[in-house]
mmCIF file of C-alpha atoms and ligand atoms in Angstrom:
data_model
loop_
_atom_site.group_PDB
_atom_site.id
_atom_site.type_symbol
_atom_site.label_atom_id
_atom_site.label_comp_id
_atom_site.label_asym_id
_atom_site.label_seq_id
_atom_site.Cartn_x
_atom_site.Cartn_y
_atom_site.Cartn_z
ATOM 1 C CA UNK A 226 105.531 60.360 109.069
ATOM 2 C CA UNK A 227 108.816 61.833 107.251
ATOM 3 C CA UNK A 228 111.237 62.984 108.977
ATOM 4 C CA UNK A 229 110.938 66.556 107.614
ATOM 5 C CA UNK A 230 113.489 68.592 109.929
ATOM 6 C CA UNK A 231 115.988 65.593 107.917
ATOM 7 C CA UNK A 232 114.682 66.288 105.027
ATOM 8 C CA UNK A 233 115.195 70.037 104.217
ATOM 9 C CA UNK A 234 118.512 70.136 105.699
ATOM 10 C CA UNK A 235 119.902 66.968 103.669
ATOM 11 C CA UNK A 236 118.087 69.089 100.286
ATOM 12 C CA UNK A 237 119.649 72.672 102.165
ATOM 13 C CA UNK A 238 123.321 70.439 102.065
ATOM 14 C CA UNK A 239 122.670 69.399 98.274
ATOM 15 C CA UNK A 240 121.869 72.500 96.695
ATOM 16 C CA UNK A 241 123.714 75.171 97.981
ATOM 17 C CA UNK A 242 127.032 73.228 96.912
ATOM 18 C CA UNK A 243 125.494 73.229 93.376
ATOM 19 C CA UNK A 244 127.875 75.272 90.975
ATOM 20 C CA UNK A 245 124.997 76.275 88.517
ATOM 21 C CA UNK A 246 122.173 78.493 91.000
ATOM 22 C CA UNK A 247 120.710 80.250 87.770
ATOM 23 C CA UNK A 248 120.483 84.019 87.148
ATOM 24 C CA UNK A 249 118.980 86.736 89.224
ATOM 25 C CA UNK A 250 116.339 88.984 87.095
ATOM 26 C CA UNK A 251 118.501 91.778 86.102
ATOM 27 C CA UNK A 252 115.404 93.311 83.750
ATOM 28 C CA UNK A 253 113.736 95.120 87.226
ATOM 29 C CA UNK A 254 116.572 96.456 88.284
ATOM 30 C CA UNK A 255 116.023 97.009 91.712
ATOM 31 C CA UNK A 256 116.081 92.865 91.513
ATOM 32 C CA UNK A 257 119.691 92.918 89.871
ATOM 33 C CA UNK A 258 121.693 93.288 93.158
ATOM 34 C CA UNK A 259 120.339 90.506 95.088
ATOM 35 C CA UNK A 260 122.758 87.817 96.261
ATOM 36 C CA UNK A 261 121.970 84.612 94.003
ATOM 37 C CA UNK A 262 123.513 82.514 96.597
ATOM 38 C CA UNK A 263 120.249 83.213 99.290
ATOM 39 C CA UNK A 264 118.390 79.699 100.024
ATOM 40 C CA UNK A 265 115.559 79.092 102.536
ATOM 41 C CA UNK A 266 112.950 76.584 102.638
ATOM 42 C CA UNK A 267 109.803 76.780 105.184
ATOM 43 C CA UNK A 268 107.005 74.010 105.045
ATOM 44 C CA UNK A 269 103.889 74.350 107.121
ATOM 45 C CA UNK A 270 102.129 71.278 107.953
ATOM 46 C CA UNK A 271 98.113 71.581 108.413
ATOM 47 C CA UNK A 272 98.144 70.886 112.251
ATOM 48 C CA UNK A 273 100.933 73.892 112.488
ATOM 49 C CA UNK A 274 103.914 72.479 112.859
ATOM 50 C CA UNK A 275 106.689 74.255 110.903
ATOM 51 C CA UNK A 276 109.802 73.288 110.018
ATOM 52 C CA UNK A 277 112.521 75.674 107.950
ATOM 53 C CA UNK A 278 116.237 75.970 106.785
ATOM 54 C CA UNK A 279 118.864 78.419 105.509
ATOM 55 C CA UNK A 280 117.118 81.643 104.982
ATOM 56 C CA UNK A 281 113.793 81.372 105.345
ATOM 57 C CA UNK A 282 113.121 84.046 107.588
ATOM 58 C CA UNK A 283 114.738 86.768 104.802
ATOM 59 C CA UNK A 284 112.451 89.448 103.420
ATOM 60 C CA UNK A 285 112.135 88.816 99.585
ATOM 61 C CA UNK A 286 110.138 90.448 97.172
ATOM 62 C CA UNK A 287 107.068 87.917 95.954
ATOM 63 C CA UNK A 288 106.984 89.188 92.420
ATOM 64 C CA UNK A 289 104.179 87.142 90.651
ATOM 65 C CA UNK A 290 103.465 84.965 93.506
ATOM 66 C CA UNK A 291 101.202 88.152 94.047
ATOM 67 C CA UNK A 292 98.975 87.309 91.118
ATOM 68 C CA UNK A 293 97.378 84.026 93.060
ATOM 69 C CA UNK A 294 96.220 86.475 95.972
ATOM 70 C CA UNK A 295 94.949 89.239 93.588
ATOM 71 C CA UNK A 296 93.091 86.102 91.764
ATOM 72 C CA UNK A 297 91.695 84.761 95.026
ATOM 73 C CA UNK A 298 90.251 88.571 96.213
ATOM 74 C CA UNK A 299 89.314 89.406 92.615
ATOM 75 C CA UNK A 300 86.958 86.136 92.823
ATOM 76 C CA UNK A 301 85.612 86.519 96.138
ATOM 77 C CA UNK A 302 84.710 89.961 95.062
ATOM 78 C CA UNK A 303 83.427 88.857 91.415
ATOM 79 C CA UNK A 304 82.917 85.392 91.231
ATOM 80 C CA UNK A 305 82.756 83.965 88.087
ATOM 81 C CA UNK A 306 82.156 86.615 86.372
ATOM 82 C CA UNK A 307 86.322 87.039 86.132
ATOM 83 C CA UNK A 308 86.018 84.514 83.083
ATOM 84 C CA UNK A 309 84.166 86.250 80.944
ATOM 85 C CA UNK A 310 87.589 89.130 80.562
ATOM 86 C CA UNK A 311 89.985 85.847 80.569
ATOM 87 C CA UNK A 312 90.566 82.373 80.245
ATOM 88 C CA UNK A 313 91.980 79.458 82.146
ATOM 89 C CA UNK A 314 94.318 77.424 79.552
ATOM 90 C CA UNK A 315 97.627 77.643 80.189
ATOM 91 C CA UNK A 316 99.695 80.191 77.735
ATOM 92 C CA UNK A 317 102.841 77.589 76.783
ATOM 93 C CA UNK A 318 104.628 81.123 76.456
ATOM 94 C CA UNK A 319 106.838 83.494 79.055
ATOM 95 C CA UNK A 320 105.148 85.491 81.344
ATOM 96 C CA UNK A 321 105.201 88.466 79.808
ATOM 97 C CA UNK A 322 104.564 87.023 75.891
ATOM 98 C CA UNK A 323 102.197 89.714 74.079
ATOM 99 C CA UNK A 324 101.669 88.183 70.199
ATOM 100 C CA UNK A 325 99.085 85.616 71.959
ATOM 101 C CA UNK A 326 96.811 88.349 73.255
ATOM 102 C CA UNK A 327 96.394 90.386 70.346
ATOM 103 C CA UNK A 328 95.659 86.978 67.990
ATOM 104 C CA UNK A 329 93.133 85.991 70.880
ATOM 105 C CA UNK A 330 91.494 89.677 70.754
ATOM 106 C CA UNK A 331 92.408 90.692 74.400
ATOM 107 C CA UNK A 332 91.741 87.537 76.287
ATOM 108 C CA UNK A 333 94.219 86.911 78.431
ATOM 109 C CA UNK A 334 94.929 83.261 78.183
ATOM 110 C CA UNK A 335 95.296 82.753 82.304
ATOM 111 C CA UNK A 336 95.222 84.941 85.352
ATOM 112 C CA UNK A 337 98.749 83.679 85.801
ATOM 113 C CA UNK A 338 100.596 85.388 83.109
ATOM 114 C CA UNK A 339 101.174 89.257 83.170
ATOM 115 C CA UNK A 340 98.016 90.253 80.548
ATOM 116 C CA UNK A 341 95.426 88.031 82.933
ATOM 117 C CA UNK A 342 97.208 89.546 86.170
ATOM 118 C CA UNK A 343 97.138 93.197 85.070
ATOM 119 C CA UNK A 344 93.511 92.659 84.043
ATOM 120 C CA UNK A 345 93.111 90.911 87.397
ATOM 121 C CA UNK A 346 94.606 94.337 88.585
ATOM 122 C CA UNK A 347 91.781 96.900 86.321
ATOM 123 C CA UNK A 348 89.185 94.541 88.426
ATOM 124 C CA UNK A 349 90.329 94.939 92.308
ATOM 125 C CA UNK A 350 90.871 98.520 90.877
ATOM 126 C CA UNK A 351 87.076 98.851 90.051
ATOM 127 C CA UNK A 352 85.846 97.260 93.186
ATOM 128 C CA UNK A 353 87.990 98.483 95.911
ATOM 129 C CA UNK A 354 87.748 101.291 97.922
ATOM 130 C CA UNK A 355 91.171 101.736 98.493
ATOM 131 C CA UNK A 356 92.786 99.320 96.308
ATOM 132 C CA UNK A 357 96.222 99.511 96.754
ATOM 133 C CA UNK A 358 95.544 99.750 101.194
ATOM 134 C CA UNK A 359 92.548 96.792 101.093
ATOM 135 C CA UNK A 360 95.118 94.518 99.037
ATOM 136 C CA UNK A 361 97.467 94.637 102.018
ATOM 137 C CA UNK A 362 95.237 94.262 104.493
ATOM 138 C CA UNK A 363 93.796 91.199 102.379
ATOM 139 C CA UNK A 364 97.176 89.235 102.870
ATOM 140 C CA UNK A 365 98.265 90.786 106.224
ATOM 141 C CA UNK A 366 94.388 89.234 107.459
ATOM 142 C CA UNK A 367 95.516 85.748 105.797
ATOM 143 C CA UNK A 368 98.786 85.359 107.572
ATOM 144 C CA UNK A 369 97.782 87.456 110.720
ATOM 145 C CA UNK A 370 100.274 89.225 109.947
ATOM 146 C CA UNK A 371 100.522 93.107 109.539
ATOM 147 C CA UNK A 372 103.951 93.491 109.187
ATOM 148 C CA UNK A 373 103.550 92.959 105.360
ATOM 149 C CA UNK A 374 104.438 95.607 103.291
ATOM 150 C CA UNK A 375 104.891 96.892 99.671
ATOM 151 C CA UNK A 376 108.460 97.784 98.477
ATOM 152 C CA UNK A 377 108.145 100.984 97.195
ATOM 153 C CA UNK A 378 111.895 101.576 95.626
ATOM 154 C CA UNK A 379 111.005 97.920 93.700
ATOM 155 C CA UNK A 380 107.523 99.258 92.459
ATOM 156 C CA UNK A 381 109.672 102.372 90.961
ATOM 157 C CA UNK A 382 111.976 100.369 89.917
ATOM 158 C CA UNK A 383 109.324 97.978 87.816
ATOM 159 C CA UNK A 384 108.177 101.198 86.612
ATOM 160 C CA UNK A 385 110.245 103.145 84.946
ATOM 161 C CA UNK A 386 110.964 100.215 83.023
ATOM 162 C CA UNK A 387 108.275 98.025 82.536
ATOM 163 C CA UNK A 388 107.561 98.308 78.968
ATOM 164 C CA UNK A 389 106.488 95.353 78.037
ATOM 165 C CA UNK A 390 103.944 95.340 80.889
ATOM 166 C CA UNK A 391 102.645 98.757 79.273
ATOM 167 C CA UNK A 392 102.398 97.109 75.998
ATOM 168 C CA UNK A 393 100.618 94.264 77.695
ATOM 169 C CA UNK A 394 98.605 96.998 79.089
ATOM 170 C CA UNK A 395 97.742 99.170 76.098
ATOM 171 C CA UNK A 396 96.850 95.966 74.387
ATOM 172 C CA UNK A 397 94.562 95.022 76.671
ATOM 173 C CA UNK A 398 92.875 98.968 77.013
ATOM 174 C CA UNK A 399 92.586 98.615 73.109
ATOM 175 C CA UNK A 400 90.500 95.777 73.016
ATOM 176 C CA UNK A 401 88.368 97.248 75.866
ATOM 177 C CA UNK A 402 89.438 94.802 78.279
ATOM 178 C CA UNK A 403 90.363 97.491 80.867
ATOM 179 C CA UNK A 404 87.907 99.796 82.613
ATOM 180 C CA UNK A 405 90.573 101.888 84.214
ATOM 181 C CA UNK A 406 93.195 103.805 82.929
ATOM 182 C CA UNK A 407 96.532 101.900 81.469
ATOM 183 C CA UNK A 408 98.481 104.285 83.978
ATOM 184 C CA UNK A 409 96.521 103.471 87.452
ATOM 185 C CA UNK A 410 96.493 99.412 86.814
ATOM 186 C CA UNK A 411 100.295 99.047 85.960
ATOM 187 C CA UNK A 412 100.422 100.956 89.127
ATOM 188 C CA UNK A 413 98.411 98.980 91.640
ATOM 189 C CA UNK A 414 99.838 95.672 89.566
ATOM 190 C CA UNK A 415 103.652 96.753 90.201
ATOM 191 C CA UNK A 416 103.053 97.450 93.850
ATOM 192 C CA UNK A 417 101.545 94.268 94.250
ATOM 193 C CA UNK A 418 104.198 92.519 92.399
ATOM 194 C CA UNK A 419 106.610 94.360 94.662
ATOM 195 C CA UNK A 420 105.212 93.139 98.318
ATOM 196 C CA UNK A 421 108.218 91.511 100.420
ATOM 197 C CA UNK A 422 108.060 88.531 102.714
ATOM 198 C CA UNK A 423 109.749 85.719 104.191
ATOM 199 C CA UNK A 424 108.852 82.306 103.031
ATOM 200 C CA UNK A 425 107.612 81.316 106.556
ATOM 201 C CA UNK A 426 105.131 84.174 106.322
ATOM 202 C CA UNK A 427 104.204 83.243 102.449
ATOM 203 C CA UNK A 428 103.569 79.674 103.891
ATOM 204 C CA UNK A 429 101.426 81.076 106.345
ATOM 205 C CA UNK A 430 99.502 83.428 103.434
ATOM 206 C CA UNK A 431 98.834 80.281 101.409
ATOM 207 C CA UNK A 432 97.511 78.406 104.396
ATOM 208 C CA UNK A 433 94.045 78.881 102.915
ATOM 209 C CA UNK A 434 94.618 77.332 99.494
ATOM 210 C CA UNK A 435 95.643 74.017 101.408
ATOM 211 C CA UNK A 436 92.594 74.548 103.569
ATOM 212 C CA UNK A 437 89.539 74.519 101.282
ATOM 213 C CA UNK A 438 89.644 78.783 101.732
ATOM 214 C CA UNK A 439 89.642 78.840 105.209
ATOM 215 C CA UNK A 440 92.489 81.014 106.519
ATOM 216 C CA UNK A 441 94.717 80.825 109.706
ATOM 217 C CA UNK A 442 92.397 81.933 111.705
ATOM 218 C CA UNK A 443 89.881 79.547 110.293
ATOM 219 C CA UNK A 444 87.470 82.403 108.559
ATOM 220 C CA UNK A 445 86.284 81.205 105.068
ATOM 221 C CA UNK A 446 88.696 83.924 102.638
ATOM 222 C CA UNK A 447 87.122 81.920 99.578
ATOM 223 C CA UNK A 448 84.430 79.103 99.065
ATOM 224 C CA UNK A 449 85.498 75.093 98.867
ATOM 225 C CA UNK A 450 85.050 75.404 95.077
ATOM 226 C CA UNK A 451 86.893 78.522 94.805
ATOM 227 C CA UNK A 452 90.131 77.307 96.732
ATOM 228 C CA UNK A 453 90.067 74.319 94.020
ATOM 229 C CA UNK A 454 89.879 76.199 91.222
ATOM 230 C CA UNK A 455 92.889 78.492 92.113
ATOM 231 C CA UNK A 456 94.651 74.994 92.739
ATOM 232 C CA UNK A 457 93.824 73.935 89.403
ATOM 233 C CA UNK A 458 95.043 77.044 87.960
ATOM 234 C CA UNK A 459 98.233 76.884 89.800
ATOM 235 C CA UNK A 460 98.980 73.466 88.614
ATOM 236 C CA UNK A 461 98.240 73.891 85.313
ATOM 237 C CA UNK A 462 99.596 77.428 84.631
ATOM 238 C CA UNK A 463 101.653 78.771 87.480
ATOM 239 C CA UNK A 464 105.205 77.994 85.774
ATOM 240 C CA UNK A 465 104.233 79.808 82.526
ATOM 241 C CA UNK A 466 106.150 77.559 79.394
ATOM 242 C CA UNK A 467 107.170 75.492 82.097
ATOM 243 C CA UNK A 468 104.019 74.453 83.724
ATOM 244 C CA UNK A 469 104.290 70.451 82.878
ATOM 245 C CA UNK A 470 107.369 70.471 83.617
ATOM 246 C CA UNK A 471 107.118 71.798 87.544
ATOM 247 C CA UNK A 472 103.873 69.094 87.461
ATOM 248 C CA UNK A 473 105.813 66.407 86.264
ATOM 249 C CA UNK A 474 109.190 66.682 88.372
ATOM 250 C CA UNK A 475 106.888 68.209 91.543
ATOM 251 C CA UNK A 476 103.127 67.056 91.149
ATOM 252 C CA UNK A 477 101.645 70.239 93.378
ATOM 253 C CA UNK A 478 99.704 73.372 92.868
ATOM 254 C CA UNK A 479 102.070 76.181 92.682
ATOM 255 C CA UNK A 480 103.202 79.579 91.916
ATOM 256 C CA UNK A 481 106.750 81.265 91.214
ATOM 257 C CA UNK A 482 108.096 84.628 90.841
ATOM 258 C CA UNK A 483 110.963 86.528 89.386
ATOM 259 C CA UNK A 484 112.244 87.160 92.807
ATOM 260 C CA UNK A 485 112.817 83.391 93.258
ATOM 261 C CA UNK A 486 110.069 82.586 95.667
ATOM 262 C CA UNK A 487 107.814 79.906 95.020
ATOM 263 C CA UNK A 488 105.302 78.595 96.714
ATOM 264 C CA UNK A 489 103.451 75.013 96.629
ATOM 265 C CA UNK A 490 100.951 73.447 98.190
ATOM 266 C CA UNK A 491 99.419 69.760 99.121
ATOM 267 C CA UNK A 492 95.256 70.504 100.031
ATOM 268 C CA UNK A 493 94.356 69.062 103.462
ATOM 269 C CA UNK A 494 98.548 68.638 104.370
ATOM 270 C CA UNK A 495 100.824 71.434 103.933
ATOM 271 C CA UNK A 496 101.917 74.321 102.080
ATOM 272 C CA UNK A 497 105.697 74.948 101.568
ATOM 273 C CA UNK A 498 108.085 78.356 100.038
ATOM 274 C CA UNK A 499 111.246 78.052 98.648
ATOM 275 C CA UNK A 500 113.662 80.964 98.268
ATOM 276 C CA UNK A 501 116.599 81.223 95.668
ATOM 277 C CA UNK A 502 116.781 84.277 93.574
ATOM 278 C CA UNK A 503 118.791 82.503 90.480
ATOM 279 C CA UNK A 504 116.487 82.179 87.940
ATOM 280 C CA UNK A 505 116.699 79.303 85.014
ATOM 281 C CA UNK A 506 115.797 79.890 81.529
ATOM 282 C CA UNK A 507 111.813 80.130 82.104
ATOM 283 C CA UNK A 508 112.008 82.828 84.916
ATOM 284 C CA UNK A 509 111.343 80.025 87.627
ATOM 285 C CA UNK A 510 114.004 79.223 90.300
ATOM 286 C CA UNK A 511 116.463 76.961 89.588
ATOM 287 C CA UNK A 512 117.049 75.794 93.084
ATOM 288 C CA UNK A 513 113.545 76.153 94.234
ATOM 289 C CA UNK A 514 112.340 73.785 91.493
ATOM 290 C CA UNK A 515 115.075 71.359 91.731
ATOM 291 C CA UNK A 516 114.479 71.773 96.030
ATOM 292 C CA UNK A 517 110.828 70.673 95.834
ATOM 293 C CA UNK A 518 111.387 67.687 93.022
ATOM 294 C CA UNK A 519 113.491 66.385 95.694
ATOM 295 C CA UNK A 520 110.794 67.229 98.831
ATOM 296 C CA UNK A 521 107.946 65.164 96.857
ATOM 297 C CA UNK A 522 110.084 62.229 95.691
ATOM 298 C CA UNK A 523 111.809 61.708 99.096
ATOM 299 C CA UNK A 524 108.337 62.814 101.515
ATOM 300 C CA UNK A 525 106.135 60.981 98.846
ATOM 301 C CA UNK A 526 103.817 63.598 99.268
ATOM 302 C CA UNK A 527 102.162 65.109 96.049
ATOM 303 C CA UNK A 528 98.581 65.537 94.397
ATOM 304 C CA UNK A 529 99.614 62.216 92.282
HETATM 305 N N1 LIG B 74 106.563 92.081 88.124
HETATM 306 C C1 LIG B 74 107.064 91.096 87.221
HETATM 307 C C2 LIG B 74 106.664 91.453 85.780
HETATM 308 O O1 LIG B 74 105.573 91.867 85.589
HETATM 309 C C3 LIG B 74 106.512 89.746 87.611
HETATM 310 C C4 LIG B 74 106.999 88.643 86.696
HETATM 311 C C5 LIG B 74 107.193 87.333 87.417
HETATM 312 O O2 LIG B 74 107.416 87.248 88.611
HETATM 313 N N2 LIG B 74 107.218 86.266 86.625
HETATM 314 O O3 LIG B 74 107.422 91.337 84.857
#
C-alpha cells in the first residue's frame, strides 16, 4: 500500500512553489476575487480512511462539478429516457461553445457541457417538487451531510451575466428541447452551479460513483449500470476540449469546475478532490490537473 499521507504532502511541497498557478475565472465575477494561491487535496479510500493537505477543508464553490450530481438524480428519476434530449460524445469544444448545438439541431452533445447541463436542469425542473430544495437535500443525503448549501451572492453573480448560458438556453427552447421556461432553468442551473464545499465533503459526495451507486450510508442512490455510465461519461467528457488529455496524463473518471475543484475517482478504491482556483487555458485547474498526474503515476493507481 502507498504511502498516501507521503504522497500528497511531497505533491502539496511541489506545486505550491510553482510560479505559473493559472488564472482565476474572472467572467462570474463573484469568482474574480478568490485567492489563486488556495491548494487542498483530500482522497478518500473505500474502507474510509482519509487523508488531506493544505486547504482541503475550505468552502469553494463546485461550479460544474454540479452537473455529474444533477446527471446522476436526473437518471434515477428518468432513466434512459435522458438520451433521447442529448447525447454522450464528447463536444472537443469549451464548455460553454454554442455553434455545435444549433448545427446538431438542439442536441446537446454531452450532459457535461453547459447546453446538456442546462437541459439536465429543464428535466429535474419537470420532475421535482421542489427543485431547487430536493437538489440539496439529494447531495446533503450523499455525503450525510446537511451543512451544504447554495451560494446565493455567486448564483446572482452568474446571473446577471451569464449570457452565453442564455444563448445556450434560448437555443435550446427554440429547438423545443426545453419544457420550462428559459428564465426558471438558468435559474435552478446557476444555483446549482453555485453550491460550496470543501473537497473532503465533495470526496465524501462522490463516494457513490466509486461504489457501484451505493452512497455513504450504503443506500443504492443509482443502479450498478448507472454509476458506470456516469464514469464513462466523466472520463470521456468531463474536461470539455481537454478530455484526452486529463485521461492520458490521469487515467480516472472525473469532473472539473471553474471554481478549481475537481474531482476523480478509482471504482471499488477511492475517490479524491483537488482545490486550486487558477485556471489553465481550457477552464480546468492548472494545479489540480498537474496534482493528480502526479497522484496516479507515483500511487500507480488508475482505471489503466
Ligand atoms: N456556472 C459555470 C458556467 O455555466 C460553470 C462552468 C464550469 O464550471 N466549467 O459558465
Amino acid at each position: 500500500m502507498p504511502d498516501f499521507q507521503a504522497i500528497l504532502d511531497q505533491i502539496h511541497k511541489t506545486l505550491t512553489t510553482m510560479p505559473d498557478k493559472g488564472t482565476v475565472a474572472s467572467y462570474i465575477p463573484e469568482l474574480a476575487d478568490v485567492n489563486a494561491n488556495h491548494f487542498g487535496m483530500h482522497l478518500r479510500l473505500h474502507d474510509g480512511t482519509e487523508y488531506g493537505v493544505g486547504d482541503y477543508n475550505q468552502l469553494f464553490s463546485i461550479q460544474s462539478v454540479s452537473k455529474v450530481l444533477a446527471l446522476s438524480k436526473a437518471m434515477s428519476l428518468v432513466g434512459e429516457s435522458i438520451w433521447e434530449r442529448m447525447d454522450v460524445e464528447p463536444s472537443g469544444n469549451p464548455f460553454n461553445h454554442l455553434s455545435l448545438l444549433e448545427i446538431e439541431n438542439g442536441i446537446p452533445r454531452n450532459p457535461l457541457i453547459n447546453s446538456g447541463a442546462i437541459v439536465i436542469a429543464d428535466i429535474l425542473l419537470s420532475h421535482l417538487k421542489n427543485p431547487k430544495d430536493d437538489f440539496l437535500d439529494f447531495i446533503r443525503d450523499l455525503a450525510g451531510d446537511d451543512t451544504i448549501q447554495f451560494n446565493k451572492s455567486v448564483a446572482h453573480s452568474e446571473k446577471i451575466t451569464g449570457f452565453k448560458n442564455y444563448a445556450i438556453a434560448n437555443l435550446l427552447k427554440s429547438f423545443g428541447n426545453l419544457k420550462n421556461p428559459v428564465e426558471d432553468v438558468l435559474d435552478f442551473y446557476f444555483h446549482q452551479c453555485s453550491i460550496e464545499m470543501t473537497c473532503s465533503q465533495l470526496t465524501k459526495v462522490f463516494f457513490f460513483l466509486a461504489n457501484k451507486g451505493n452512497c455513504l450510508m450504503n443506500k443504492a442512490r443509482l443502479t450498478k449500470t448507472q454509476a458506470k455510465r456516469i464514469n464513462a461519461i466523466m472520463l470521456t467528457c468531463g474536461f470539455y476540449d481537454e478530455a484526452g488529455e486529463f485521461a492520458f496524463e490521469v487515467g480516472l473518471p472525473g469532473k472539473s469546475g471553474v471554481g478549481g475543484g475537481i474531482i476523480a475517482l478509482l471504482p471499488d478504491h477511492f475517490a479524491i478532490t483537488t482545490w486550486s482556483p487558477g485556471l489553465n487555458k481550457k477552464g480546468n485547474s492548472q494545479l489540480g490537473m498537474l496534482a493528480l498526474e502526479q497522484f496516479t503515476t507515483q500511487t500507480k493507481l488508475s482505471i489503466f
